[in-house]
XYZ file of C-alpha atoms in Angstrom:
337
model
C -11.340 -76.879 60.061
C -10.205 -76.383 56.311
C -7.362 -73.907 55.841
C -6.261 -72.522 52.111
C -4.084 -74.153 49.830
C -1.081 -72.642 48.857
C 0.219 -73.840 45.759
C -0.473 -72.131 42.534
C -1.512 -74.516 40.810
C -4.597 -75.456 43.421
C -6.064 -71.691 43.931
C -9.245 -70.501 43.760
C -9.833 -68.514 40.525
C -10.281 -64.685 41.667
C -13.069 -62.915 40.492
C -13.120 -59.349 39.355
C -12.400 -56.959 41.605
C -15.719 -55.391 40.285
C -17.520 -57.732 41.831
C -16.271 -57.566 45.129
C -19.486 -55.797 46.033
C -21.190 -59.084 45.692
C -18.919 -61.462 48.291
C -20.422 -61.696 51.537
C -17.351 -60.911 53.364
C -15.601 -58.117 51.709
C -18.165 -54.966 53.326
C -18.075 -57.395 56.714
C -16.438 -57.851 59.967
C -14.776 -61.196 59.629
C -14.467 -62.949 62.589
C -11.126 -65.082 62.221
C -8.243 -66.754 64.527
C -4.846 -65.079 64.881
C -3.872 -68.462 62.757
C -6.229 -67.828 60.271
C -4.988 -64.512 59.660
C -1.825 -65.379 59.232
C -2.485 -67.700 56.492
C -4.104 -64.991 54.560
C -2.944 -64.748 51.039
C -1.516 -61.521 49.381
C -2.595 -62.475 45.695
C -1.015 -58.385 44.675
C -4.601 -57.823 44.170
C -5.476 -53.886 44.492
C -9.208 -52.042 44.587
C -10.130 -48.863 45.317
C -6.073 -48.450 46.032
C -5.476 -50.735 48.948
C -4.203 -54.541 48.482
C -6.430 -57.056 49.615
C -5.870 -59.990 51.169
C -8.040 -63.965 50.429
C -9.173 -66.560 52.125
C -8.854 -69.428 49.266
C -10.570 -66.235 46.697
C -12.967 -64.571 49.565
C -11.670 -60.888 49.749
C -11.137 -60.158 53.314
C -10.833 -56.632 54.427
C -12.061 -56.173 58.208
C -11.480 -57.901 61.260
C -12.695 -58.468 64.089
C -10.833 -60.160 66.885
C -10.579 -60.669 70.310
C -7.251 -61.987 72.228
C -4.961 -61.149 75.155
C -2.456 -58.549 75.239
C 1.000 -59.870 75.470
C 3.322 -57.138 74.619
C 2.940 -53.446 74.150
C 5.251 -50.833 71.785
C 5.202 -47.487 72.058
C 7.073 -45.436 68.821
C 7.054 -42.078 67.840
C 3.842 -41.925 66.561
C 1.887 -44.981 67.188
C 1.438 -48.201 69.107
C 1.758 -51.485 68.631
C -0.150 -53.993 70.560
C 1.047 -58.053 70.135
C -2.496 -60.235 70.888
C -2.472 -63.653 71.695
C -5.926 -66.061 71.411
C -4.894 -69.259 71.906
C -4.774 -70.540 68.450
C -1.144 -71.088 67.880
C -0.088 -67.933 66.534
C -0.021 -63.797 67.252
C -0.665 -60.823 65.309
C 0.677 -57.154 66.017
C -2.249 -54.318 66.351
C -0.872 -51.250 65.787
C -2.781 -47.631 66.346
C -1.899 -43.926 65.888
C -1.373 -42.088 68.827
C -3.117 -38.973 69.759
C -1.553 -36.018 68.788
C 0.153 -34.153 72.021
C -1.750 -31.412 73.802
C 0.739 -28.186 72.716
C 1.221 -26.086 76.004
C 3.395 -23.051 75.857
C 6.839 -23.304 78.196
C 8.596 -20.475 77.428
C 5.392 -18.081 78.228
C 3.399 -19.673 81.560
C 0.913 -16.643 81.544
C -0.512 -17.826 78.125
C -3.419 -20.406 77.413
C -2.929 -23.306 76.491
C -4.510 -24.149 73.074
C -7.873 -25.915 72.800
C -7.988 -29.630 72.328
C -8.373 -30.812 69.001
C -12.342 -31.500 68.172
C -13.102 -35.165 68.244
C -14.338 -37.115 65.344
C -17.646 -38.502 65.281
C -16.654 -41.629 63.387
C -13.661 -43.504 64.656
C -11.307 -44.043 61.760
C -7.635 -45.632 61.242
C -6.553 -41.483 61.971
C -8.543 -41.475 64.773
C -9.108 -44.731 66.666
C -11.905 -45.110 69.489
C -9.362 -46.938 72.465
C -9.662 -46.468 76.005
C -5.730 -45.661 76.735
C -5.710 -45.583 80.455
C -7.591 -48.753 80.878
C -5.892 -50.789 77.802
C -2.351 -52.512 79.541
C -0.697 -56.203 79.448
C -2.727 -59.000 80.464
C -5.895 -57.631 79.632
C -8.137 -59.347 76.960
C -9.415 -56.776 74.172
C -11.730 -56.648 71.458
C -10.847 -55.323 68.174
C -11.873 -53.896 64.876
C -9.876 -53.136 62.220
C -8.148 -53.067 58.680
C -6.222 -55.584 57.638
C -2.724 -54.583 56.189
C 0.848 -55.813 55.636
C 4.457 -54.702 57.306
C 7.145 -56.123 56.481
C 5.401 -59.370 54.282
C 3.363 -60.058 57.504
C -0.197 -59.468 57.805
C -0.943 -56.432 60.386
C -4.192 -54.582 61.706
C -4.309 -50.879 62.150
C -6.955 -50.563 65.059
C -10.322 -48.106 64.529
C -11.885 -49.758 67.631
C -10.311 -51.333 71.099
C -12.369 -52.283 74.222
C -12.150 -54.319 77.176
C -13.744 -57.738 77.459
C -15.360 -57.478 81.291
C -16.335 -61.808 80.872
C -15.835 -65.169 79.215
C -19.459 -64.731 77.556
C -18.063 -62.370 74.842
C -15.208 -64.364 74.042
C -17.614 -67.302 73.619
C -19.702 -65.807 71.437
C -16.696 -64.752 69.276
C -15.613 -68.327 69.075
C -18.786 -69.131 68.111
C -19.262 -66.491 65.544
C -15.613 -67.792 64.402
C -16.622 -71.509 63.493
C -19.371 -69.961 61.372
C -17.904 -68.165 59.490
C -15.516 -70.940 58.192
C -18.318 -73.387 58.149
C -20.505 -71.481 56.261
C -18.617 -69.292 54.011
C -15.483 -69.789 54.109
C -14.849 -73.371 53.966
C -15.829 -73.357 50.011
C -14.869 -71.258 47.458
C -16.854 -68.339 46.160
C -18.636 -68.280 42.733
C -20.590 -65.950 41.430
C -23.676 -66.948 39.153
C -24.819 -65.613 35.777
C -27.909 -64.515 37.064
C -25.990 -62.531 39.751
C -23.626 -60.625 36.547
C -26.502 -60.143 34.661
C -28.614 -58.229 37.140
C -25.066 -56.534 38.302
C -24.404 -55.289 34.659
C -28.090 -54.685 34.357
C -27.854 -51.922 37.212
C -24.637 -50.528 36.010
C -25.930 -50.094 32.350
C -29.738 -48.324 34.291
C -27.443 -45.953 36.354
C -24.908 -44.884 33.516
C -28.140 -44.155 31.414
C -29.390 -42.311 34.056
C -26.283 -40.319 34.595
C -26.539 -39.362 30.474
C -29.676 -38.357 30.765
C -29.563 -36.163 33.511
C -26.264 -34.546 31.757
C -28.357 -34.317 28.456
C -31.455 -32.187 30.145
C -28.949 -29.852 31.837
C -26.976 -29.217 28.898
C -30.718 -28.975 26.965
C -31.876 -26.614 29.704
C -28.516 -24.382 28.961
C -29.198 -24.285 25.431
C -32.899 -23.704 25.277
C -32.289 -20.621 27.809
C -29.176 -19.291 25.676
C -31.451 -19.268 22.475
C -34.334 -17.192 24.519
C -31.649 -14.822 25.157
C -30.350 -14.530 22.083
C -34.002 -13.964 20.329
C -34.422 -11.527 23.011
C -31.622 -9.501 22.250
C -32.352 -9.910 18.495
C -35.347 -8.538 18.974
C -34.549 -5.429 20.918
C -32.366 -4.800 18.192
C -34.788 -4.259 15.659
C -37.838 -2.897 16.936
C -36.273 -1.169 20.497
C -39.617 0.970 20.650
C -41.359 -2.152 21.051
C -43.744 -3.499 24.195
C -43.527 -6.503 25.443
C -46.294 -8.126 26.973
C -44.969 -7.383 30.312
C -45.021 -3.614 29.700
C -48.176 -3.763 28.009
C -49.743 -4.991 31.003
C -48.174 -2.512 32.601
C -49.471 0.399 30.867
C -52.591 -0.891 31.044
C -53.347 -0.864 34.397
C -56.244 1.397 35.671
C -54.977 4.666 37.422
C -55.306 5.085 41.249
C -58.837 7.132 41.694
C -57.728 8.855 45.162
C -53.722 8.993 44.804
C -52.066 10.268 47.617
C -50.264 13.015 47.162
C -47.021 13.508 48.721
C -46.439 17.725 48.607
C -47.630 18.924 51.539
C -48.805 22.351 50.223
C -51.052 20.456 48.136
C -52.626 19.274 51.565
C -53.272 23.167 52.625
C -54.536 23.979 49.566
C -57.522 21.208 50.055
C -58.383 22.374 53.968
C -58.186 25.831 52.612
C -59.575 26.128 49.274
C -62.489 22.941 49.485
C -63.956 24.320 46.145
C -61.079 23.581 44.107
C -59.289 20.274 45.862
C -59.808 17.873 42.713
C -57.247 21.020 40.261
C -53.677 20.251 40.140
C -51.277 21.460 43.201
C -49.937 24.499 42.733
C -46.904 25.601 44.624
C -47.020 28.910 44.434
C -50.990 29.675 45.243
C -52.484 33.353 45.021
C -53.384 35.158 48.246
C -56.443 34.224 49.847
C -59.194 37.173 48.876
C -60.658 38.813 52.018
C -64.340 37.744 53.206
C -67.192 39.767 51.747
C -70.279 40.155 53.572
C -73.529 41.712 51.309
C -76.244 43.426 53.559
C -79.819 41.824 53.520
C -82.606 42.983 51.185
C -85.057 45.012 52.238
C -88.456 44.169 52.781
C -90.923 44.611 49.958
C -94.694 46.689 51.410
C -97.721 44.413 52.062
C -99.694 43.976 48.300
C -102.984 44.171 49.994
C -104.683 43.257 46.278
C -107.232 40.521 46.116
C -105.668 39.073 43.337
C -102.831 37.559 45.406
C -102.145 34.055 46.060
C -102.001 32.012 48.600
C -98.688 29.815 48.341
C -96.014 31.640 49.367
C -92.937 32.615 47.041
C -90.137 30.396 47.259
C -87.592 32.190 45.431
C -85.007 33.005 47.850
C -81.416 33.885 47.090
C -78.588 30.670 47.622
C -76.461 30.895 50.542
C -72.955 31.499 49.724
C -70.321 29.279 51.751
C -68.191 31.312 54.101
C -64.839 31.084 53.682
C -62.862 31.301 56.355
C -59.111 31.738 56.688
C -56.757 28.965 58.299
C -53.339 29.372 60.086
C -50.623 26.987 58.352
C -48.709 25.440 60.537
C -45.055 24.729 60.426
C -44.776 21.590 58.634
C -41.138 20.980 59.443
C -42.524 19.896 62.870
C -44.613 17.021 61.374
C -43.116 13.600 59.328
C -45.181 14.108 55.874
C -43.160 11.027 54.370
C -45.547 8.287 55.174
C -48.417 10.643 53.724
């Protein structure tokens, strides 16, 4: 296997840390040795404000490795795991401890505090390990960040399980020796065709960021200018209609409004002759009934001149009015009338 030069004047050239978006192992989990680690280069190179380490000028950021535990540290606030995998070398693991459950001595009547809601993510902060089960002697699998304490390369641990067989560490050697083989073993370039289409996309996306910031800022203005007019308007003519009230005042009346007094409601069962005038609240008395006697009948002409056909004239009948007992309308709910 090929391992990285370190003289300066046989490095890779390093290409911008723009670009790191492009190298097939910078957004991957990098299989490598506990040697190979350790010959990782720290080239000061910084991007999105952490320093990243190269293999010959591959940017390396996660790893993935799977060893035996040798040693274990316990600090203040974190842990530090020492892995050996048989190739020579070791590298320290370290992860943050879980924050202790805070139970109250002085008062033993109180509750104790709920546990701390568990990410859904594991995370540097908050790294997935199975404590009980994780001792010495036990062979691991790891993911994590690479870093540096103390000039020496160092992962900080998101995820830590137990390797139950051989078969898994198998197929990590495997995936190991193809990864230098393939990608690693040469350095990486990056074509023209590859910047092109990369500046291409940068140049479509900040063009569509200035348009989208030109239509809102369009959208402001055309709406501050409608306002404006409108108030300009009002101004001068404030006895003007606008189209909306227009409408408005347009619309056909209600032929059978409802009426909401509930006098007006007696006054229509009472007086049925005069229901389409306007309410009054304050209505006359209602007359008393009169009653006319019937005529009297006229003698027998016994003439021969009289006709046949019978008269028709009759006198109209007069409607009967007849008077009503109001109720008490505080008993009833007239609102919905």
């Amino acid at each position: 296997m090929t391992t990285p030069s370190t003289s300066e004047s046989n490095l890779a050239p390093l290409q911008p840390p723009n670009l790191y978006h492009l190298s097939p192992t910078y957004n991957k989990w990098c299989a490598l040795r506990c040697a190979d680690i350790v010959l990782l280069q720290d080239r000061e190179v910084y991007f999105e404000g952490k320093r990243i380490h190269h293999y010959l000028n591959h940017p390396i950021r996660y790893i993935k490795l799977i060893g035996l535990i040798v040693a274990i540290d316990d600090f203040s606030r974190r842990r530090a795991y020492t892995i050996d995998d048989s190739s020579g070398a070791c590298i320290e693991c370290v992860a943050l401890l879980p924050p202790p459950s805070k139970h109250s001595t002085s008062n033993p009547n109180s509750q104790a505090a709920p546990p701390p809601s568990k990410p859904t993510e594991p995370s540097i902060e908050h790294p997935q390990i199975p404590w009980e089960n994780v001792e010495e002697c036990k062979v691991v699998r790891i993911l994590g960040v690479l870093s540096t304490y103390m000039t020496m390369p160092q992962i900080q641990i998101i995820k830590m399980g137990v390797v139950g067989n051989t078969e898994g560490e198998r197929k990590w050697w495997d995936e190991c020796r193809r990864l230098k083989r393939e990608v690693l073993g040469r350095e990486w370039r990056v074509s023209q065709e590859e910047v092109a289409r990369w500046e291409r996309r940068e140049r479509r996306r900040e063009e569509r960021g200035r348009e989208g910031g030109k239509k809102t800022k369009g959208k402001i203005k055309e709406r501050k200018t409608e306002r404006d007019t409108r108030d300009e308007v009002d101004k001068a003519q404030p006895d003007l209609l606008t189209r909306e009230d227009e409408g408005k005042r347009k619309a056909r009346p209600n032929p059978n409004p409802r009426y909401k007094d509930p006098q007006h409601l007696l006054d229509i069962a009472t007086h049925p002759s005069t229901s389409t005038s306007i309410p009054n609240h304050h209505p006359h008395p209602h007359p008393k009934p009169t009653y006319e006697h019937p005529p009297k009948h006229r003698p027998r002409d016994s003439s021969p001149n009289k006709s046949t056909s019978k008269s028709q004239t009759t006198s109209p009948i007069k409607k009967r009015i007849i008077p009503v007992a109001r109720p008490d309308l505080a008993k009833y709910n007239t609102f919905g009338l």
